């Protein structure tokens, strides 16, 4: 059971990072990025290609993922000049789907549907199975904490205030001299780069990535994390990712109680329960578990 | 329960595609697993221990499958994971299984499946892609189609089949029409794809799909006025397909590893899961699942252990023979107790493995649908060790 | 004559197929308090939208301190020292009143990603300084007791006052006020008059003011431009134009 | 030419749902991702009647009624308590609802693919163009439904009231409009359109619990390309998306068909942010 | 003879009361002007009468009908019409459609529309414009027009003259006065433009910090010097 918890926490750490990245984009800036999984996948494949095809060390892979994710984010964010709200959601969803098709069809680069094997792992040599699992968890938590500290600082800084003002009404910051497009691009780039970093971690953890690893389902889980936790609140994003992972994994353990149903029905029921729980959380905590609070800067001395 | 010893149960993970692209095939697999385990337990279990089956849904998605495998391996501590179907899923969980020394018995066809195994811990009940391509090209040419177009979904099953099929056709003096045509699976409509094929106007088209994409592709081909020959894979034209298209199914040629129609072990399987044999192709994946479970449990019984390396060795012995033919767990157990060598003959095939856990060779057959019934017309052998 | 701060040169704008600003020209001098008046629908707010870059003109030129800024986006014009308020107030609903004002601060180091991340000390200092200034602005418009409320829950008049506080906070040297007094209680309107005069006198700030409150215009402006039906109707001191029969007829009515 | 006909046939299936989607969007300002699931549910409702031996048209009528009732019910249970919440929240809730609906179907009917009891026949040919009886029916039904709903929204008192409620429900109530009843009318209409589209899916495509996402995306794409709020725009958007997909498969690369809808949206919206027939709405 | 009556009314948003202990009545044929500083709770009071803000205590009746349990729409059908201070037009509808929609449930819409346009003739200039594109003053006119479409018996108007050009301020208030005389309307009007509003009012009430501070005949209040300083801005 320990090992299982370690594994689940490791996955949860990836979702925590993704949810925080989405919080920069959606929670603060109001940019509906439904293409989370596109950037995540780009990061995973970039890191895989850099470490396996090009034989570079894992840190270079992660750095490359950050860079490529950021560039992809910047390009996609240029659409946000003209598109807002739900429109951007659909177009970014399209970006993710397009990326998935690229992963699936550009076999020369990604090895297509058969999957990309990654041997490089974020562990030091010579650790046993259990110790490396703990080690990896440690690495992931470290990255998550680092990301939290930096992103939370940004969110709390005047930078975050400008982002939130863009979310509320972009004409106001614009007439006050803020370059709204530049902020949107920065927020999008930053979030996407972090998503790609999460993808890189994930790739080196699971070691086989296929296009099917990057379906909309994952974007949905990340969105659920953010909404359940509380959009706009970095701590909420963290809590949300943990809660959603707990719900997703916890429902597995219902199966033994439902022996009278067919496995198909048990599986269907599990998803019905997950969906219902999420709706219930949103219904009773519409602003999320940890709602965004308007910060009152300390009274000037 | 029937007097099983109080010792700890043997835990087996059953991971089948209950949702997602494999949804149509998952239930028959998990039913087969359940049925075998129920039967074995009622006959005293394995090594006198109860077998407990823990089912998880792979969602036909490696991300979900990895999480489910984590639970099976680390929380439930299963000794083996059976039943994965999509190759991406089998491959996706392979690093975990290798690391934790968990046996994998599955049915998949990607040519890359053997690559992820370094410990001899995998067994695959389905012939690989290459074997299918060689066999189907042979059957098509034997049937007089030297010019065949290829169409298939871009997934781990059909992804490279176009090329393999083209090569095989060439070897036999035929060729494929145009380029192999891949489409994106999981779409709502395949009208545009069908239109494209119709405009190529080939004398025959080999559509290497699953039932969920083959049904709509076939419908659009017919409704688009295509009158040439359609060749496909048998598991795409099971009862669900025939229900869905009715009389229009007649005339389709389809090929598959010789399903053991009429074979005793196959009928035993069908009856075990409560199906009356009809002499037709039924549950092409369920019978593999039946063999997956029998092999795994017999291997444990023979190895007198759940240690995966020992079990894997035992499976190789049991499956490949030589020895007395057995078709069920009960028969095998009796032989083990008598100390006699055996050769397991399965419901899906004779089940002989190469060193890498892939099937050694299989007979393939070509069928034609006539009045809604499959009629066998040709057979060939495809040696997958080539 | 003082240097020209804003020069509107033949600006034209079509909206919904109608020319709502038609070839209008006028100049605002540096340090002047100028009025822009005219009947409802004359095109005054549209003119503000053109000057602040919210709308792009279909014709004509806009110059600031003599350089051509036609078609510039709003943030660039704001950085050239032109800030405006909105007639239909646009508060940032889910941010506190104080944050609404703080946002207006120009050149806040904490608004740059790099310094926000790596120079928290400097950011904190700037934030403290600017917070103090923001409270001064809130005091000016009597909103200090409401500083922690979400701006979306303010009363109608308070939202207008917030618009004013935000425009003043920006520290721009030219401020465009669009009916800032409408809906504001009369005693506060008087205070606003005092504030504007003081800023103009002490800091030399330039104002362009749209207002239907005749007393407000008379008390503040040295010169007014009158628009009607998208065109320039008259120009001069308020007393001068208020004797113009066309202005009386279309705009002032008996209030003259 | 054949490509155009095929595109229109595909569009005809999606158009009613796209109109229903756009109706819900204008009324409540959120993207209801569950459209695909509602269509699938409609297809299963019609199939269920058909499988009981009733003719397909009764199945269709049942699906339409069922769709309307189901959408109203889901609104009462799920969306009504969340009125006025952010678009992100509602979008997500609709996805959760979609997951629930899909799995209820899976729970009840399993995962097999199904079809109406309709003979599969080769096409009729006119002037070198191929038609099947089903496509003709699908196009006919869809055009009638689109025009009828378009007229309803543009010319009737109810249409005007729906637009008023969509614009500002609180003001509508103050102005004496029975807002809950008008909203319910809009929801029933949208639900009926989802059910209708579901039936058309069953007639022309396949019935499977796995298709919700594959259906939802082109529907939403069509509504956005056409301009949210415009029923005719939604229909036009559906044709454009369909045509772009046909052309991609014919001349570019079939596996990338799934990306085409998005590229079309991106291009259309970059040129006309309000969609082809949409109108710009100021936010405040 | 209709009468709107408030007895010890408390109202607000969520939990807290913004206005407390208000006792007041408005009868057919009279104009009552409500003045007070920004944030005093004037709009909140009107909203609570229209059913948009929540009444927490007290009584609210029109003649003998208790309004409190009624929804905004039901209050509207009982003759109470409310013109909000902001967001008071349907921006996506044309002005004509705005007017038409505001008479839901009546079958003489064209006649009503003509009647309203006769009262507010400038509306004719932009009948077919989308309300979202109106200027500030045009919007106020349209909003008042919508409010009159239901031929109300009690009219609650929140700063109707804000943003109107000077020549129209008097005209609009005159229209309201005419309506009280001719159609027996009872009007409760909130105005910052207090001088003009008091000139046409029968009675006036002063609201400060959510409580009624003064009430009396409009002319009497208007004559008080400290009142003038506070509410007329006599120095401007
Ligand atoms: N977005 C728009 N679309 C169409 N017409 C518009 C739009 N904005 C303004 N107009 C029209 O342009 C004209 C000028 O409007 P503007 O808001 O500039 O007037 P204004 O002078 O500010 O009037 P007010 O004193 O009433 O605020 C009006 O007739 C108005 O209806
Ligand atoms: N939706 C709301 N939620 C919470 N508080 C609110 C809300 N709306 C208004 N308030 C508060 O109630 C108080 C009274 O507001 P109200 O709008 O009634 O004032 P008012 O007298 O109309 O002022 P004005 O003359 O400026 O329009 C204000 O302090 C405001 O902050
Ligand atoms: Mg204006
Ligand atoms: Mg008010």
Short mmCIF file of N, CA, C and O in Angstrom, two decimals, chain B residues 200-294:
data_model
loop_
_atom_site.label_atom_id
_atom_site.label_comp_id
_atom_site.label_asym_id
_atom_site.label_seq_id
_atom_site.Cartn_x
_atom_site.Cartn_y
_atom_site.Cartn_z
N UNK B 200 -10.78 6.07 -55.42
CA UNK B 200 -9.63 5.30 -55.90
C UNK B 200 -10.09 4.13 -56.76
O UNK B 200 -9.33 3.59 -57.56
N UNK B 201 -11.33 3.73 -56.54
CA UNK B 201 -11.98 2.67 -57.30
C UNK B 201 -11.16 1.39 -57.45
O UNK B 201 -10.94 0.90 -58.56
N UNK B 202 -10.71 0.82 -56.35
CA UNK B 202 -9.93 -0.41 -56.43
C UNK B 202 -10.86 -1.62 -56.53
O UNK B 202 -12.01 -1.54 -56.10
N UNK B 203 -10.38 -2.72 -57.12
CA UNK B 203 -11.21 -3.92 -57.19
C UNK B 203 -11.52 -4.50 -55.82
O UNK B 203 -12.56 -5.11 -55.63
N UNK B 204 -10.61 -4.30 -54.87
CA UNK B 204 -10.87 -4.79 -53.52
C UNK B 204 -10.23 -3.85 -52.52
O UNK B 204 -9.23 -3.18 -52.84
N UNK B 205 -10.83 -3.78 -51.33
CA UNK B 205 -10.26 -2.96 -50.27
C UNK B 205 -10.11 -3.82 -49.03
O UNK B 205 -11.06 -4.50 -48.63
N UNK B 206 -8.92 -3.77 -48.46
CA UNK B 206 -8.72 -4.44 -47.18
C UNK B 206 -8.82 -3.37 -46.09
O UNK B 206 -8.00 -2.47 -46.03
N UNK B 207 -9.87 -3.47 -45.27
CA UNK B 207 -10.06 -2.51 -44.19
C UNK B 207 -9.66 -3.18 -42.89
O UNK B 207 -10.34 -4.08 -42.40
N UNK B 208 -8.56 -2.72 -42.30
CA UNK B 208 -8.04 -3.40 -41.11
C UNK B 208 -8.51 -2.70 -39.84
O UNK B 208 -7.71 -2.20 -39.07
N UNK B 209 -9.84 -2.64 -39.64
CA UNK B 209 -10.35 -1.88 -38.49
C UNK B 209 -10.93 -2.75 -37.41
O UNK B 209 -11.02 -3.97 -37.52
N UNK B 210 -11.33 -2.09 -36.35
CA UNK B 210 -12.12 -2.73 -35.29
C UNK B 210 -13.58 -2.48 -35.58
O UNK B 210 -13.94 -1.64 -36.41
N UNK B 211 -14.44 -3.11 -34.81
CA UNK B 211 -15.86 -3.01 -35.12
C UNK B 211 -16.34 -1.56 -35.07
O UNK B 211 -17.14 -1.13 -35.90
N UNK B 212 -15.83 -0.77 -34.12
CA UNK B 212 -16.35 0.59 -33.98
C UNK B 212 -16.02 1.49 -35.16
O UNK B 212 -16.75 2.41 -35.45
N UNK B 213 -14.90 1.27 -35.81
CA UNK B 213 -14.70 2.07 -37.01
C UNK B 213 -15.08 1.31 -38.27
O UNK B 213 -15.50 1.92 -39.26
N UNK B 214 -15.02 -0.02 -38.22
CA UNK B 214 -15.37 -0.75 -39.44
C UNK B 214 -16.86 -0.60 -39.78
O UNK B 214 -17.22 -0.43 -40.94
N UNK B 215 -17.71 -0.62 -38.77
CA UNK B 215 -19.15 -0.48 -39.07
C UNK B 215 -19.43 0.80 -39.85
O UNK B 215 -19.99 0.75 -40.95
N UNK B 216 -19.02 1.96 -39.33
CA UNK B 216 -19.31 3.16 -40.11
C UNK B 216 -18.58 3.22 -41.44
O UNK B 216 -19.16 3.70 -42.43
N UNK B 217 -17.35 2.74 -41.50
CA UNK B 217 -16.63 2.79 -42.78
C UNK B 217 -17.36 1.92 -43.81
O UNK B 217 -17.62 2.33 -44.94
N UNK B 218 -17.74 0.74 -43.36
CA UNK B 218 -18.43 -0.17 -44.28
C UNK B 218 -19.76 0.43 -44.74
O UNK B 218 -20.10 0.40 -45.92
N UNK B 219 -20.51 1.00 -43.79
CA UNK B 219 -21.78 1.61 -44.16
C UNK B 219 -21.59 2.68 -45.21
O UNK B 219 -22.33 2.78 -46.19
N UNK B 220 -20.57 3.51 -45.00
CA UNK B 220 -20.36 4.59 -45.95
C UNK B 220 -19.90 4.06 -47.31
O UNK B 220 -20.24 4.62 -48.34
N UNK B 221 -19.12 2.99 -47.29
CA UNK B 221 -18.68 2.42 -48.57
C UNK B 221 -19.90 1.92 -49.36
O UNK B 221 -20.04 2.21 -50.55
N UNK B 222 -20.78 1.20 -48.68
CA UNK B 222 -21.96 0.69 -49.38
C UNK B 222 -22.85 1.83 -49.83
O UNK B 222 -23.29 1.90 -50.97
N UNK B 223 -23.09 2.78 -48.92
CA UNK B 223 -23.99 3.86 -49.27
C UNK B 223 -23.37 4.80 -50.29
O UNK B 223 -24.06 5.56 -50.96
N UNK B 224 -22.06 4.75 -50.40
CA UNK B 224 -21.40 5.54 -51.42
C UNK B 224 -21.35 4.82 -52.76
O UNK B 224 -20.82 5.34 -53.73
N UNK B 225 -21.88 3.61 -52.81
CA UNK B 225 -21.99 2.92 -54.09
C UNK B 225 -20.78 2.06 -54.43
O UNK B 225 -20.62 1.65 -55.58
N UNK B 226 -19.95 1.76 -53.45
CA UNK B 226 -18.79 0.92 -53.76
C UNK B 226 -19.27 -0.50 -54.03
O UNK B 226 -20.06 -1.06 -53.26
N UNK B 227 -18.80 -1.10 -55.13
CA UNK B 227 -19.29 -2.43 -55.48
C UNK B 227 -18.19 -3.48 -55.52
O UNK B 227 -18.44 -4.64 -55.79
N UNK B 228 -16.96 -3.04 -55.25
CA UNK B 228 -15.86 -4.01 -55.26
C UNK B 228 -15.90 -4.91 -54.03
O UNK B 228 -16.85 -4.88 -53.24
N UNK B 229 -14.84 -5.69 -53.87
CA UNK B 229 -14.78 -6.65 -52.77
C UNK B 229 -14.24 -5.98 -51.51
O UNK B 229 -13.26 -5.23 -51.57
N UNK B 230 -14.86 -6.27 -50.39
CA UNK B 230 -14.34 -5.75 -49.13
C UNK B 230 -13.79 -6.90 -48.30
O UNK B 230 -14.44 -7.93 -48.12
N UNK B 231 -12.55 -6.71 -47.88
CA UNK B 231 -11.89 -7.73 -47.06
C UNK B 231 -11.60 -7.09 -45.71
O UNK B 231 -11.19 -5.92 -45.65
N UNK B 232 -11.83 -7.83 -44.66
CA UNK B 232 -11.54 -7.23 -43.35
C UNK B 232 -11.11 -8.31 -42.36
O UNK B 232 -10.83 -9.45 -42.75
N UNK B 233 -11.04 -7.93 -41.10
CA UNK B 233 -10.59 -8.83 -40.06
C UNK B 233 -11.81 -9.42 -39.35
O UNK B 233 -12.79 -8.72 -39.12
N UNK B 234 -11.72 -10.66 -38.97
CA UNK B 234 -12.91 -11.33 -38.46
C UNK B 234 -13.48 -10.66 -37.22
O UNK B 234 -14.68 -10.61 -37.02
N UNK B 235 -12.58 -10.12 -36.35
CA UNK B 235 -13.14 -9.55 -35.13
C UNK B 235 -13.92 -8.26 -35.38
O UNK B 235 -14.58 -7.76 -34.49
N UNK B 236 -13.82 -7.72 -36.60
CA UNK B 236 -14.62 -6.54 -36.90
C UNK B 236 -16.03 -6.92 -37.34
O UNK B 236 -16.91 -6.06 -37.41
N UNK B 237 -16.25 -8.19 -37.68
CA UNK B 237 -17.54 -8.56 -38.25
C UNK B 237 -18.25 -9.59 -37.38
O UNK B 237 -18.93 -10.48 -37.87
N UNK B 238 -18.10 -9.43 -36.07
CA UNK B 238 -18.80 -10.31 -35.14
C UNK B 238 -20.30 -10.02 -35.14
O UNK B 238 -20.80 -9.30 -36.00
N UNK B 239 -21.01 -10.60 -34.18
CA UNK B 239 -22.46 -10.44 -34.14
C UNK B 239 -22.91 -8.97 -34.11
O UNK B 239 -23.91 -8.62 -34.72
N UNK B 240 -22.16 -8.13 -33.42
CA UNK B 240 -22.58 -6.72 -33.34
C UNK B 240 -22.59 -6.10 -34.73
O UNK B 240 -23.50 -5.34 -35.08
N UNK B 241 -21.60 -6.45 -35.52
CA UNK B 241 -21.55 -5.91 -36.88
C UNK B 241 -22.74 -6.42 -37.68
O UNK B 241 -23.44 -5.66 -38.37
N UNK B 242 -22.99 -7.70 -37.58
CA UNK B 242 -24.07 -8.28 -38.39
C UNK B 242 -25.42 -7.70 -37.97
O UNK B 242 -26.28 -7.44 -38.80
N UNK B 243 -25.57 -7.47 -36.68
CA UNK B 243 -26.79 -6.80 -36.20
C UNK B 243 -26.91 -5.42 -36.80
O UNK B 243 -27.98 -4.99 -37.20
N UNK B 244 -25.77 -4.72 -36.85
CA UNK B 244 -25.82 -3.32 -37.24
C UNK B 244 -26.09 -3.15 -38.73
O UNK B 244 -26.76 -2.19 -39.12
N UNK B 245 -25.60 -4.05 -39.57
CA UNK B 245 -25.78 -3.82 -41.00
C UNK B 245 -26.76 -4.80 -41.64
O UNK B 245 -27.14 -4.62 -42.80
N UNK B 246 -27.17 -5.79 -40.90
CA UNK B 246 -28.17 -6.72 -41.43
C UNK B 246 -27.69 -7.44 -42.67
O UNK B 246 -26.52 -7.83 -42.78
N UNK B 247 -28.57 -7.60 -43.63
CA UNK B 247 -28.29 -8.40 -44.83
C UNK B 247 -27.13 -7.89 -45.66
O UNK B 247 -26.53 -8.64 -46.44
N UNK B 248 -26.81 -6.58 -45.48
CA UNK B 248 -25.74 -6.02 -46.29
C UNK B 248 -24.38 -6.60 -45.95
O UNK B 248 -23.39 -6.28 -46.60
N UNK B 249 -24.31 -7.41 -44.92
CA UNK B 249 -23.02 -8.01 -44.57
C UNK B 249 -22.61 -9.08 -45.57
O UNK B 249 -21.43 -9.43 -45.66
N UNK B 250 -23.54 -9.58 -46.32
CA UNK B 250 -23.21 -10.68 -47.22
C UNK B 250 -22.16 -10.29 -48.24
O UNK B 250 -22.18 -9.18 -48.77
N UNK B 251 -21.24 -11.22 -48.49
CA UNK B 251 -20.23 -10.99 -49.50
C UNK B 251 -18.92 -10.50 -48.95
O UNK B 251 -17.90 -10.52 -49.64
N UNK B 252 -18.91 -10.06 -47.69
CA UNK B 252 -17.65 -9.61 -47.11
C UNK B 252 -16.72 -10.81 -46.95
O UNK B 252 -17.15 -11.90 -46.54
N UNK B 253 -15.44 -10.62 -47.28
CA UNK B 253 -14.44 -11.64 -46.98
C UNK B 253 -13.72 -11.19 -45.72
O UNK B 253 -13.39 -10.01 -45.57
N UNK B 254 -13.51 -12.09 -44.81
CA UNK B 254 -12.74 -11.68 -43.64
C UNK B 254 -11.82 -12.80 -43.21
O UNK B 254 -12.10 -13.98 -43.40
N UNK B 255 -10.69 -12.38 -42.63
CA UNK B 255 -9.70 -13.37 -42.27
C UNK B 255 -9.28 -13.22 -40.83
O UNK B 255 -9.39 -12.14 -40.25
N UNK B 256 -8.81 -14.30 -40.25
CA UNK B 256 -8.31 -14.25 -38.88
C UNK B 256 -7.53 -15.52 -38.63
O UNK B 256 -7.59 -16.46 -39.41
N UNK B 257 -6.78 -15.54 -37.53
CA UNK B 257 -6.17 -16.80 -37.13
C UNK B 257 -7.30 -17.82 -37.05
O UNK B 257 -8.40 -17.47 -36.62
N UNK B 258 -7.06 -19.02 -37.45
CA UNK B 258 -8.13 -20.00 -37.50
C UNK B 258 -8.81 -20.05 -36.15
O UNK B 258 -8.20 -20.38 -35.15
N UNK B 259 -10.04 -19.58 -36.10
CA UNK B 259 -10.68 -19.68 -34.82
C UNK B 259 -11.07 -21.11 -34.66
O UNK B 259 -11.40 -21.80 -35.61
N UNK B 260 -10.96 -21.56 -33.48
CA UNK B 260 -11.10 -22.99 -33.25
C UNK B 260 -12.56 -23.42 -33.28
O UNK B 260 -12.98 -24.19 -32.43
N UNK B 261 -13.30 -22.89 -34.24
CA UNK B 261 -14.71 -23.25 -34.32
C UNK B 261 -14.84 -24.77 -34.38
O UNK B 261 -14.17 -25.43 -35.16
N UNK B 262 -15.69 -25.29 -33.54
CA UNK B 262 -15.89 -26.71 -33.53
C UNK B 262 -14.88 -27.44 -32.65
O UNK B 262 -15.05 -28.61 -32.34
N UNK B 263 -13.83 -26.74 -32.24
CA UNK B 263 -12.82 -27.39 -31.41
C UNK B 263 -13.35 -27.52 -29.98
O UNK B 263 -14.04 -26.63 -29.48
N UNK B 264 -13.03 -28.62 -29.33
CA UNK B 264 -13.61 -28.87 -28.01
C UNK B 264 -13.28 -27.77 -26.99
O UNK B 264 -14.14 -27.28 -26.27
N UNK B 265 -12.01 -27.32 -27.00
CA UNK B 265 -11.63 -26.35 -25.97
C UNK B 265 -12.37 -25.03 -26.18
O UNK B 265 -12.75 -24.36 -25.22
N UNK B 266 -12.58 -24.69 -27.43
CA UNK B 266 -13.29 -23.45 -27.73
C UNK B 266 -14.74 -23.55 -27.25
O UNK B 266 -15.28 -22.64 -26.61
N UNK B 267 -15.33 -24.69 -27.52
CA UNK B 267 -16.73 -24.84 -27.10
C UNK B 267 -16.84 -24.92 -25.59
O UNK B 267 -17.80 -24.42 -25.00
N UNK B 268 -15.84 -25.50 -24.96
CA UNK B 268 -15.84 -25.51 -23.50
C UNK B 268 -15.84 -24.07 -22.97
O UNK B 268 -16.60 -23.73 -22.06
N UNK B 269 -15.00 -23.26 -23.61
CA UNK B 269 -14.95 -21.85 -23.21
C UNK B 269 -16.32 -21.19 -23.37
O UNK B 269 -16.84 -20.56 -22.45
N UNK B 270 -16.89 -21.38 -24.56
CA UNK B 270 -18.17 -20.70 -24.81
C UNK B 270 -19.22 -21.12 -23.79
O UNK B 270 -19.93 -20.29 -23.23
N UNK B 271 -19.27 -22.40 -23.53
CA UNK B 271 -20.29 -22.88 -22.59
C UNK B 271 -20.01 -22.33 -21.19
O UNK B 271 -20.93 -22.00 -20.45
N UNK B 272 -18.71 -22.22 -20.86
CA UNK B 272 -18.35 -21.73 -19.53
C UNK B 272 -18.89 -20.31 -19.32
O UNK B 272 -19.34 -19.97 -18.23
N UNK B 273 -18.83 -19.50 -20.37
CA UNK B 273 -19.34 -18.13 -20.20
C UNK B 273 -20.80 -18.03 -20.60
O UNK B 273 -21.36 -16.94 -20.71
N UNK B 274 -21.42 -19.18 -20.85
CA UNK B 274 -22.87 -19.17 -21.07
C UNK B 274 -23.29 -18.85 -22.48
O UNK B 274 -24.32 -18.22 -22.70
N UNK B 275 -22.48 -19.22 -23.47
CA UNK B 275 -22.86 -18.96 -24.86
C UNK B 275 -22.99 -20.29 -25.58
O UNK B 275 -22.15 -21.18 -25.41
N UNK B 276 -24.04 -20.44 -26.38
CA UNK B 276 -24.18 -21.65 -27.19
C UNK B 276 -23.32 -21.51 -28.44
O UNK B 276 -23.44 -20.50 -29.15
N UNK B 277 -22.43 -22.42 -28.74
CA UNK B 277 -21.65 -22.32 -29.98
C UNK B 277 -22.58 -22.34 -31.19
O UNK B 277 -23.55 -23.09 -31.21
N UNK B 278 -22.30 -21.48 -32.16
CA UNK B 278 -23.16 -21.43 -33.35
C UNK B 278 -22.40 -21.85 -34.58
O UNK B 278 -22.92 -21.77 -35.69
N UNK B 279 -21.14 -22.24 -34.42
CA UNK B 279 -20.34 -22.54 -35.59
C UNK B 279 -19.86 -21.27 -36.29
O UNK B 279 -19.33 -21.31 -37.39
N UNK B 280 -20.06 -20.16 -35.65
CA UNK B 280 -19.64 -18.87 -36.21
C UNK B 280 -18.49 -18.32 -35.37
O UNK B 280 -18.23 -18.81 -34.28
N UNK B 281 -17.85 -17.25 -35.91
CA UNK B 281 -16.82 -16.59 -35.12
C UNK B 281 -17.52 -15.83 -33.99
O UNK B 281 -18.32 -14.94 -34.22
N UNK B 282 -17.23 -16.25 -32.77
CA UNK B 282 -17.82 -15.57 -31.61
C UNK B 282 -16.71 -15.22 -30.66
O UNK B 282 -15.79 -16.01 -30.45
N UNK B 283 -16.79 -14.08 -30.03
CA UNK B 283 -15.86 -13.72 -28.97
C UNK B 283 -14.40 -14.01 -29.32
O UNK B 283 -13.73 -14.74 -28.61
N UNK B 284 -13.90 -13.41 -30.37
CA UNK B 284 -12.52 -13.72 -30.77
C UNK B 284 -11.52 -13.32 -29.71
O UNK B 284 -10.43 -13.86 -29.65
N UNK B 285 -11.87 -12.33 -28.87
CA UNK B 285 -10.93 -11.94 -27.82
C UNK B 285 -11.21 -12.65 -26.50
O UNK B 285 -10.32 -12.87 -25.71
N UNK B 286 -12.47 -13.02 -26.31
CA UNK B 286 -12.82 -13.72 -25.07
C UNK B 286 -12.09 -15.04 -24.97
O UNK B 286 -11.61 -15.42 -23.89
N UNK B 287 -11.94 -15.74 -26.10
CA UNK B 287 -11.28 -17.05 -26.02
C UNK B 287 -9.80 -16.88 -25.70
O UNK B 287 -9.19 -17.73 -25.05
N UNK B 288 -9.23 -15.73 -26.11
CA UNK B 288 -7.83 -15.47 -25.73
C UNK B 288 -7.74 -15.24 -24.24
O UNK B 288 -6.80 -15.69 -23.57
N UNK B 289 -8.71 -14.50 -23.71
CA UNK B 289 -8.70 -14.21 -22.28
C UNK B 289 -8.81 -15.51 -21.48
O UNK B 289 -8.18 -15.69 -20.44
N UNK B 290 -9.61 -16.40 -22.01
CA UNK B 290 -9.77 -17.71 -21.37
C UNK B 290 -8.41 -18.41 -21.29
O UNK B 290 -8.01 -18.92 -20.25
N UNK B 291 -7.68 -18.37 -22.39
CA UNK B 291 -6.35 -18.99 -22.39
C UNK B 291 -5.37 -18.25 -21.48
O UNK B 291 -4.54 -18.86 -20.82
N UNK B 292 -5.48 -16.90 -21.48
CA UNK B 292 -4.60 -16.12 -20.61
C UNK B 292 -4.69 -16.64 -19.17
O UNK B 292 -3.68 -16.90 -18.51
N UNK B 293 -5.94 -16.78 -18.73
CA UNK B 293 -6.14 -17.15 -17.33
C UNK B 293 -5.71 -18.60 -17.08
O UNK B 293 -5.03 -18.90 -16.10
N UNK B 294 -6.10 -19.49 -17.98
CA UNK B 294 -5.72 -20.89 -17.80
C UNK B 294 -4.20 -21.04 -17.72
O UNK B 294 -3.68 -21.73 -16.85
#
